Coordinates of C-alpha atoms and ligand atoms in Angstrom, one line a residue:
X1 CA 83.8 87.9 72.8
X2 CA 80.7 86.9 74.5
X3 CA 78.2 88.0 77.1
X4 CA 77.2 91.4 78.3
X5 CA 79.0 92.7 81.4
X6 CA 77.3 92.3 84.8
X7 CA 76.8 95.2 87.2
X8 CA 76.1 95.5 90.9
X9 CA 72.6 96.7 91.5
X10 CA 73.4 99.0 94.3
X11 CA 76.1 100.5 96.5
X12 CA 75.1 98.1 99.3
X13 CA 75.6 95.3 96.8
X14 CA 79.0 96.4 95.8
X15 CA 80.1 97.0 99.4
X16 CA 78.8 93.5 100.4
X17 CA 80.7 91.9 97.6
X18 CA 83.9 93.9 98.0
X19 CA 84.0 93.5 101.8
X20 CA 83.1 89.8 101.3
X21 CA 86.2 89.5 99.2
X22 CA 88.3 91.4 101.6
X23 CA 87.1 89.8 104.8
X24 CA 88.4 86.2 104.8
X25 CA 90.9 83.9 106.4
X26 CA 93.3 86.9 106.2
X27 CA 91.2 88.7 108.7
X28 CA 89.9 86.0 111.0
X29 CA 93.0 83.9 111.0
X30 CA 95.9 85.9 109.6
X31 CA 95.4 89.2 111.4
X32 CA 94.9 87.8 115.0
X33 CA 97.8 85.3 114.7
X34 CA 100.2 88.0 113.2
X35 CA 99.1 90.3 116.0
X36 CA 99.8 87.6 118.6
X37 CA 103.3 87.0 117.2
X38 CA 104.2 90.7 116.8
X39 CA 103.7 92.2 120.1
X40 CA 99.9 92.6 120.3
X41 CA 98.7 96.2 120.3
X42 CA 101.9 97.5 118.6
X43 CA 101.0 95.4 115.5
X44 CA 97.4 96.5 115.6
X45 CA 98.4 100.2 115.6
X46 CA 100.9 99.9 112.7
X47 CA 98.4 97.8 110.7
X48 CA 95.6 100.3 111.0
X49 CA 97.9 103.2 110.0
X50 CA 99.2 101.2 107.0
X51 CA 95.8 100.0 105.9
X52 CA 94.7 103.6 105.5
X53 CA 97.9 105.2 104.3
X54 CA 99.0 102.5 101.9
X55 CA 96.4 99.8 101.2
X56 CA 93.5 102.2 100.8
X57 CA 95.2 104.3 98.1
X58 CA 96.2 101.1 96.3
X59 CA 92.6 99.8 96.5
X60 CA 91.4 103.0 94.9
X61 CA 93.9 102.5 92.1
X62 CA 92.3 99.1 91.3
X63 CA 88.7 100.3 91.6
X64 CA 89.4 103.3 89.4
X65 CA 91.2 101.3 86.7
X66 CA 88.3 98.8 86.7
X67 CA 85.5 101.2 86.6
X68 CA 87.2 103.3 84.0
X69 CA 88.0 100.5 81.6
X70 CA 85.1 98.1 82.3
X71 CA 87.4 95.2 81.6
X72 CA 89.1 92.2 83.2
X73 CA 92.6 92.4 84.6
X74 CA 94.2 91.4 81.3
X75 CA 92.2 93.7 79.0
X76 CA 92.2 96.7 81.4
X77 CA 95.8 97.7 81.6
X78 CA 96.7 98.0 77.9
X79 CA 93.6 100.3 77.5
X80 CA 95.2 102.9 79.7
X81 CA 98.0 103.7 77.3
X82 CA 98.7 104.3 73.6
X83 CA 102.3 103.1 73.8
X84 CA 102.7 99.6 72.4
X85 CA 105.6 98.6 74.8
X86 CA 103.5 99.7 77.8
X87 CA 100.5 97.8 76.4
X88 CA 102.6 94.6 76.2
X89 CA 103.7 95.2 79.8
X90 CA 100.1 95.8 80.9
X91 CA 98.9 92.6 79.2
X92 CA 101.7 90.5 80.8
X93 CA 101.0 92.1 84.2
X94 CA 97.3 91.2 83.8
X95 CA 98.0 87.6 82.8
X96 CA 100.3 87.2 85.8
X97 CA 97.6 88.6 88.0
X98 CA 95.1 86.1 86.7
X99 CA 97.5 83.2 87.3
X100 CA 98.3 84.4 90.8
X101 CA 94.6 84.8 91.6
X102 CA 94.0 81.2 90.5
X103 CA 97.0 79.9 92.5
X104 CA 95.8 81.7 95.6
X105 CA 92.4 80.0 95.2
X106 CA 94.1 76.6 94.9
X107 CA 95.7 76.8 98.3
X108 CA 92.9 78.8 99.9
X109 CA 90.5 76.0 99.0
X110 CA 92.7 73.6 100.9
X111 CA 92.7 75.7 104.0
X112 CA 88.9 76.2 103.6
X113 CA 88.5 72.4 103.3
X114 CA 90.2 71.9 106.7
X115 CA 87.9 74.5 108.3
X116 CA 84.7 73.3 106.6
X117 CA 85.4 69.7 107.8
X118 CA 85.2 71.0 111.4
X119 CA 81.6 71.9 110.9
X120 CA 80.3 68.3 110.6
X121 CA 82.9 67.3 113.2
X122 CA 81.2 69.6 115.7
X123 CA 77.8 68.3 114.7
X124 CA 78.9 64.7 115.2
X125 CA 80.4 65.7 118.6
X126 CA 77.2 67.3 119.7
X127 CA 75.3 64.1 118.6
X128 CA 77.7 61.9 120.5
X129 CA 79.1 60.3 117.3
X130 CA 82.7 60.1 118.3
X131 CA 84.1 57.9 115.5
X132 CA 82.6 60.2 112.9
X133 CA 83.7 63.3 114.7
X134 CA 87.3 62.1 114.8
X135 CA 87.2 61.2 111.0
X136 CA 86.2 64.8 110.3
X137 CA 88.7 66.3 112.7
X138 CA 91.7 64.4 111.4
X139 CA 93.4 65.4 108.2
X140 CA 93.5 62.7 105.6
X141 CA 93.9 62.9 101.8
X142 CA 90.4 61.6 101.3
X143 CA 88.8 64.1 103.7
X144 CA 90.8 67.0 102.4
X145 CA 90.1 66.2 98.8
X146 CA 86.4 65.7 99.4
X147 CA 86.0 69.0 101.3
X148 CA 88.2 70.8 98.8
X149 CA 85.9 69.7 95.9
X150 CA 82.9 70.7 98.0
X151 CA 84.2 74.1 98.7
X152 CA 85.2 74.8 95.1
X153 CA 81.9 73.5 93.9
X154 CA 80.1 75.9 96.2
X155 CA 82.3 78.7 95.0
X156 CA 81.7 77.8 91.3
X157 CA 77.9 77.5 91.9
X158 CA 77.8 81.1 93.1
X159 CA 80.1 82.5 90.4
X160 CA 78.3 80.7 87.6
X161 CA 75.1 82.6 88.5
X162 CA 76.8 85.9 87.6
X163 CA 77.5 89.2 89.2
X164 CA 74.0 90.2 90.5
X165 CA 72.3 86.8 91.1
X166 CA 75.4 85.0 92.3
X167 CA 78.2 87.2 93.8
X168 CA 76.1 90.1 95.0
X169 CA 73.1 88.1 96.3
X170 CA 75.3 85.6 98.2
X171 CA 77.7 88.2 99.6
X172 CA 74.7 90.4 100.8
X173 CA 73.3 87.4 102.6
X174 CA 76.5 86.0 104.0
X175 CA 78.3 89.1 105.2
X176 CA 75.6 90.3 107.7
X177 CA 75.4 86.7 109.0
X178 CA 79.2 86.7 109.4
X179 CA 79.2 89.9 111.3
X180 CA 76.4 88.7 113.7
X181 CA 78.3 85.4 114.3
X182 CA 81.5 87.2 115.1
X183 CA 79.8 89.7 117.5
X184 CA 77.9 86.9 119.3
X185 CA 80.9 84.7 119.6
X186 CA 83.2 87.5 120.9
X187 CA 80.6 88.5 123.5
X188 CA 80.5 84.9 124.7
X189 CA 84.3 84.4 124.7
X190 CA 85.0 87.6 126.5
X191 CA 83.0 86.4 129.5
X192 CA 85.1 83.3 130.0
X193 CA 88.0 83.2 132.6
X194 CA 91.3 84.2 131.2
X195 CA 89.9 86.4 128.4
X196 CA 91.0 89.7 130.0
X197 CA 94.6 88.7 129.9
X198 CA 94.4 88.2 126.2
X199 CA 92.5 91.4 125.8
X200 CA 95.3 93.3 127.5
X201 CA 97.9 91.8 125.2
X202 CA 95.8 92.7 122.2
X203 CA 95.0 96.2 123.1
X204 CA 98.0 97.6 125.0
X205 CA 100.8 98.3 122.6
X206 CA 104.3 97.4 123.5
X207 CA 106.0 100.4 121.9
X208 CA 109.5 98.8 122.2
X209 CA 108.3 96.5 119.3
X210 CA 107.1 99.3 117.0
X211 CA 110.6 99.8 115.4
X212 CA 111.1 96.1 114.7
X213 CA 111.6 95.7 110.9
X214 CA 109.6 92.5 110.6
X215 CA 106.6 94.2 112.3
X216 CA 106.4 96.8 109.5
X217 CA 106.8 94.4 106.6
X218 CA 104.3 91.9 108.1
X219 CA 101.8 94.6 108.7
X220 CA 102.1 95.8 105.1
X221 CA 101.9 92.4 103.6
X222 CA 98.8 91.6 105.8
X223 CA 97.1 94.9 104.7
X224 CA 97.6 94.0 101.0
X225 CA 96.4 90.4 101.4
X226 CA 93.5 91.5 103.5
X227 CA 92.2 94.0 101.0
X228 CA 92.6 91.5 98.2
X229 CA 95.0 93.7 96.3
X230 CA 97.3 93.1 93.3
X231 CA 95.6 90.2 91.6
X232 CA 92.8 92.1 89.9
X233 CA 89.9 91.1 92.3
X234 CA 89.1 94.7 93.2
X235 CA 89.8 95.8 89.6
X236 CA 87.1 93.4 88.3
X237 CA 84.7 94.3 91.1
X238 CA 85.3 98.0 90.3
X239 CA 84.4 97.2 86.7
X240 CA 80.9 96.2 87.8
X241 CA 80.4 99.4 89.8
X242 CA 77.9 102.0 88.7
X243 CA 79.2 105.3 87.4
X244 CA 77.2 107.2 90.0
X245 CA 78.9 105.7 93.0
X246 CA 81.2 107.9 94.9
X247 CA 84.5 106.0 94.6
X248 CA 86.6 107.5 97.3
X249 CA 83.8 107.1 99.8
X250 CA 82.8 103.6 98.8
X251 CA 86.4 102.5 98.8
X252 CA 86.8 104.0 102.3
X253 CA 83.8 102.0 103.6
X254 CA 85.4 98.8 102.2
X255 CA 88.7 99.5 103.9
X256 CA 87.0 100.5 107.2
X257 CA 84.8 97.4 107.3
X258 CA 87.7 95.2 106.4
X259 CA 89.9 96.6 109.2
X260 CA 87.0 96.7 111.6
X261 CA 86.3 93.0 111.1
X262 CA 90.0 92.1 111.4
X263 CA 90.0 94.1 114.7
X264 CA 86.9 92.3 115.9
X265 CA 88.4 88.9 115.0
X266 CA 91.4 89.8 117.2
X267 CA 89.0 90.5 120.1
X268 CA 87.7 87.0 119.6
X269 CA 90.8 84.9 118.8
X270 CA 93.4 86.3 121.2
X271 CA 91.3 86.3 124.3
X272 CA 90.1 82.7 123.2
X273 CA 93.8 81.6 123.3
X274 CA 94.2 82.9 126.8
X275 CA 90.9 81.2 127.9
X276 CA 92.5 78.0 126.5
X277 CA 95.6 78.7 128.5
X278 CA 93.5 78.9 131.7
X279 CA 92.1 75.5 130.9
X280 CA 95.7 74.1 130.8
X281 CA 96.0 74.0 127.0
X282 CA 99.4 74.8 125.6
X283 CA 99.4 78.1 123.7
X284 CA 103.1 78.7 123.4
X285 CA 105.3 76.9 120.9
X286 CA 108.8 75.6 121.7
X287 CA 110.5 79.0 121.1
X288 CA 108.2 80.6 123.6
X289 CA 106.1 82.6 121.0
X290 CA 102.3 82.2 120.9
X291 CA 101.1 79.4 118.6
X292 CA 100.2 80.7 115.2
X293 CA 99.4 79.0 111.8
X294 CA 97.2 76.0 111.3
X295 CA 97.7 74.6 114.8
X296 CA 96.1 77.5 116.5
X297 CA 92.8 77.2 114.6
X298 CA 92.8 73.4 114.1
X299 CA 94.2 72.2 117.4
X300 CA 94.3 74.8 120.2
X301 CA 90.8 76.3 119.7
X302 CA 89.0 72.9 119.1
X303 CA 90.7 71.6 122.3
X304 CA 89.3 74.6 124.1
X305 CA 85.8 74.1 122.7
X306 CA 85.8 70.5 123.6
X307 CA 86.9 71.2 127.2
X308 CA 83.8 73.5 127.6
X309 CA 81.3 70.7 127.2
X310 CA 78.1 71.1 125.1
X311 CA 78.2 74.9 125.0
X312 CA 81.8 74.7 123.8
X313 CA 80.8 72.3 121.0
X314 CA 78.1 74.8 120.0
X315 CA 80.6 77.7 120.1
X316 CA 82.9 75.5 117.9
X317 CA 80.2 74.8 115.4
X318 CA 79.4 78.5 115.0
X319 CA 83.1 79.4 114.9
X320 CA 83.9 77.1 112.0
X321 CA 80.7 78.0 110.2
X322 CA 81.9 81.6 110.4
X323 CA 85.3 80.8 109.0
X324 CA 83.8 78.8 106.1
X325 CA 81.5 81.7 105.2
X326 CA 84.3 84.2 105.3
X327 CA 86.4 81.9 103.1
X328 CA 83.5 81.5 100.6
X329 CA 82.8 85.2 100.0
X330 CA 86.6 85.6 99.3
X331 CA 87.0 82.6 97.1
X332 CA 84.2 83.7 94.8
X333 CA 86.1 86.9 94.2
X334 CA 89.2 85.0 93.4
X335 CA 87.4 82.7 90.9
X336 CA 85.8 85.8 89.3
X337 CA 89.2 87.0 88.1
X338 CA 90.0 84.1 85.6
X339 CA 86.3 83.7 84.8
X340 CA 85.9 87.4 83.6
X341 CA 89.1 87.0 81.6
X342 CA 87.8 83.9 79.9
X343 CA 84.4 85.6 79.2
X344 CA 85.9 88.6 77.7
X345 CA 88.6 86.8 75.7
X346 CA 86.8 83.7 74.3
X347 CA 83.4 82.8 73.1
X348 CA 82.2 80.8 76.1
X349 CA 79.2 80.9 78.5
X350 CA 79.7 82.0 82.1
X351 CA 78.6 78.8 83.5
X352 CA 80.9 76.7 81.3
X353 CA 83.9 78.9 81.9
X354 CA 83.3 78.8 85.6
X355 CA 83.1 75.1 85.9
X356 CA 86.0 74.5 83.6
X357 CA 88.3 76.9 85.5
X358 CA 87.1 75.6 88.9
X359 CA 88.0 72.1 87.8
X360 CA 91.5 73.2 86.7
X361 CA 92.0 74.9 90.0
X362 CA 90.8 71.7 91.8
X363 CA 93.5 69.8 89.8
X364 CA 96.1 72.2 91.1
X365 CA 94.8 71.9 94.7
X366 CA 95.1 68.1 94.3
X367 CA 98.6 68.4 93.1
X368 CA 99.4 70.5 96.2
X369 CA 97.6 68.1 98.5
X370 CA 99.6 65.1 97.1
X371 CA 102.9 67.0 97.3
X372 CA 102.0 68.9 100.4
X373 CA 105.4 69.4 102.0
X374 CA 107.1 70.5 98.8
X375 CA 104.3 72.7 97.4
X376 CA 102.0 74.2 100.1
X377 CA 104.3 76.7 101.7
X378 CA 106.0 77.6 98.4
X379 CA 102.7 78.4 96.7
X380 CA 101.7 80.6 99.6
X381 CA 105.0 82.4 99.6
X382 CA 105.2 82.9 95.8
X383 CA 101.7 84.2 95.6
X384 CA 101.1 86.3 98.7
X385 CA 104.6 87.3 99.8
X386 CA 106.2 88.0 96.5
X387 CA 103.6 88.4 93.7
X388 CA 100.9 90.4 95.5
X389 CA 103.1 93.3 96.6
X390 CA 104.8 93.4 93.2
X391 CA 101.5 93.3 91.2
X392 CA 100.1 96.0 93.6
X393 CA 103.0 98.3 92.8
X394 CA 102.4 97.7 89.0
X395 CA 98.8 98.6 89.4
X396 CA 99.6 101.8 91.3
X397 CA 102.1 102.7 88.6
X398 CA 99.6 102.1 85.8
X399 CA 96.9 104.2 87.6
X400 CA 99.4 107.0 88.5
X401 CA 101.4 107.3 85.3
X402 CA 99.5 105.6 82.4
X403 CA 96.0 106.9 83.1
X404 CA 95.9 110.5 82.1
X405 CA 95.2 113.0 85.0
X406 CA 92.1 114.4 83.2
X407 CA 90.7 110.9 82.9
X408 CA 91.4 110.1 86.5
X409 CA 89.7 113.2 87.6
X410 CA 86.6 112.7 85.4
X411 CA 86.4 109.1 86.7
X412 CA 86.4 110.2 90.3
X413 CA 84.1 113.1 89.6
X414 CA 81.5 110.9 88.0
X415 CA 79.9 110.0 91.3
X416 CA 81.5 112.8 93.4
X417 CA 81.0 116.1 91.8
X418 CA 83.1 118.1 94.3
X419 CA 86.1 115.8 93.7
X420 CA 88.4 118.5 92.5
X421 CA 88.1 120.5 95.7
X422 CA 88.4 117.5 98.0
X423 CA 91.3 116.3 100.0
X424 CA 91.4 113.0 98.2
X425 CA 92.2 114.6 94.8
X426 CA 94.8 116.9 96.4
X427 CA 96.8 114.0 97.9
X428 CA 96.0 110.8 96.1
X429 CA 97.4 111.2 92.5
X430 CA 100.9 112.0 93.6
X431 CA 100.6 109.4 96.4
X432 CA 99.8 106.7 93.9
X433 CA 102.6 107.8 91.6
X434 CA 105.4 107.9 94.1
X435 CA 104.7 106.9 97.7
X436 CA 102.8 103.7 97.2
X437 CA 105.0 102.1 94.5
X438 CA 108.2 103.0 96.4
X439 CA 106.8 101.7 99.7
X440 CA 105.6 98.5 98.1
X441 CA 109.0 98.0 96.4
X442 CA 110.6 98.4 99.8
X443 CA 108.4 95.6 101.2
X444 CA 109.2 93.5 98.2
X445 CA 112.9 93.9 98.6
X446 CA 112.7 93.2 102.3
X447 CA 110.6 90.2 101.7
X448 CA 113.1 88.8 99.2
X449 CA 116.0 89.4 101.6
X450 CA 114.4 87.9 104.7
Ligands
LIG1 N1 91.3 89.2 101.3 C1 91.2 87.8 101.4 C2 91.4 87.4 102.9 O1 91.6 88.2 103.7 C3 92.1 87.0 100.6 C4 92.2 87.4 99.1 C5 93.4 87.6 98.5 C6 91.0 87.5 98.4 C7 93.4 87.9 97.1 C8 91.0 87.8 97.0 C9 92.2 88.0 96.4 O2 91.3 86.3 103.2

């Protein structure tokens, strides 16, 4: 074993890092597009309810396991029990989580590469360099591999600096910048013609859609992905938290900020789609549903920005910068999962472990890029649709059943002395034992069947 464990220096530092992890492409891209394809306001309402009734308790399970054991995903779970069979299951679950975190990063880096390439494209556009702009805009193996390596190198450079000087420092800088950019951009987009139509779709729920089965499963899956649950990210960040932090409150801030930014991103993206519609840009696909997926962000919105002249190009520049920042503060948390495992398992320096693992992940990204049609969609499905909910359920079961009630209470009481009298302690332990795993298993079964 090597190296002493890092620790966040303050609650603000933890909240920046954890919300940095949570707020990513899942919020700024996934949430608005899912909302658009699931009846607008109806999805928003169900999502918000599930984020607090289901994802927040699961987030607490991860944070508590992490802070209690002060270990990585693989080392943590076996420590919660004396039973050898459960220890083996815990270790296997941990290893699976590390693998899934690494695979998520391998496809996330590709999507981030597409988005990052739009930043120099916008600069070239503003400078009147059309050939350069179109090279950056159009996907090619060379462009995608170059930006993928650049994105992973930025991620590794931050992670290699450690918890306080790398992750905490950069998240604390980038998260406020992200918030300002979203607020500014939303204010601008909402003044453009057509925006109000989008706003109506976004905010007025169509209650006839609330009972639709795919709405519920999509909203739950989205809540798990968005809070970075299941793969040990929040567990590892929890292991760097100070014992004096009030866990239920700090976790609630993270869930609130994450949902708040997803909500804000919807206020930006959906009205922007309707502004595009006003400009004659197609926003419905062949089956009459709103365009979602890569085409929305990489075709519809850039076409809109271009049609607005110089100010549009500037809006585009800020928009893609914002997406790149959001992706970066999430990718560092993904890379931290295998890196902490390597640090606590082998004798290796942080910087060496980080660069080695990042290179391995780049190799997987290249494999995906070169076999895009066969691999890209499958890796996303296997990791986010199947593995994240299943792993989330396992972590809830471990926190609820393997971690002794007294230890749970003393962990929560460490930074919150009145814990025993609080509502959280009255509800949460049985919630995590029964309600969360059962609901997650229902999503899992539904996902497999559909
Ligand atoms: N929460 C991140 C997002 O919304 C994605 C993520 C998943 C991050 C799993 C870490 C671990 O984009």
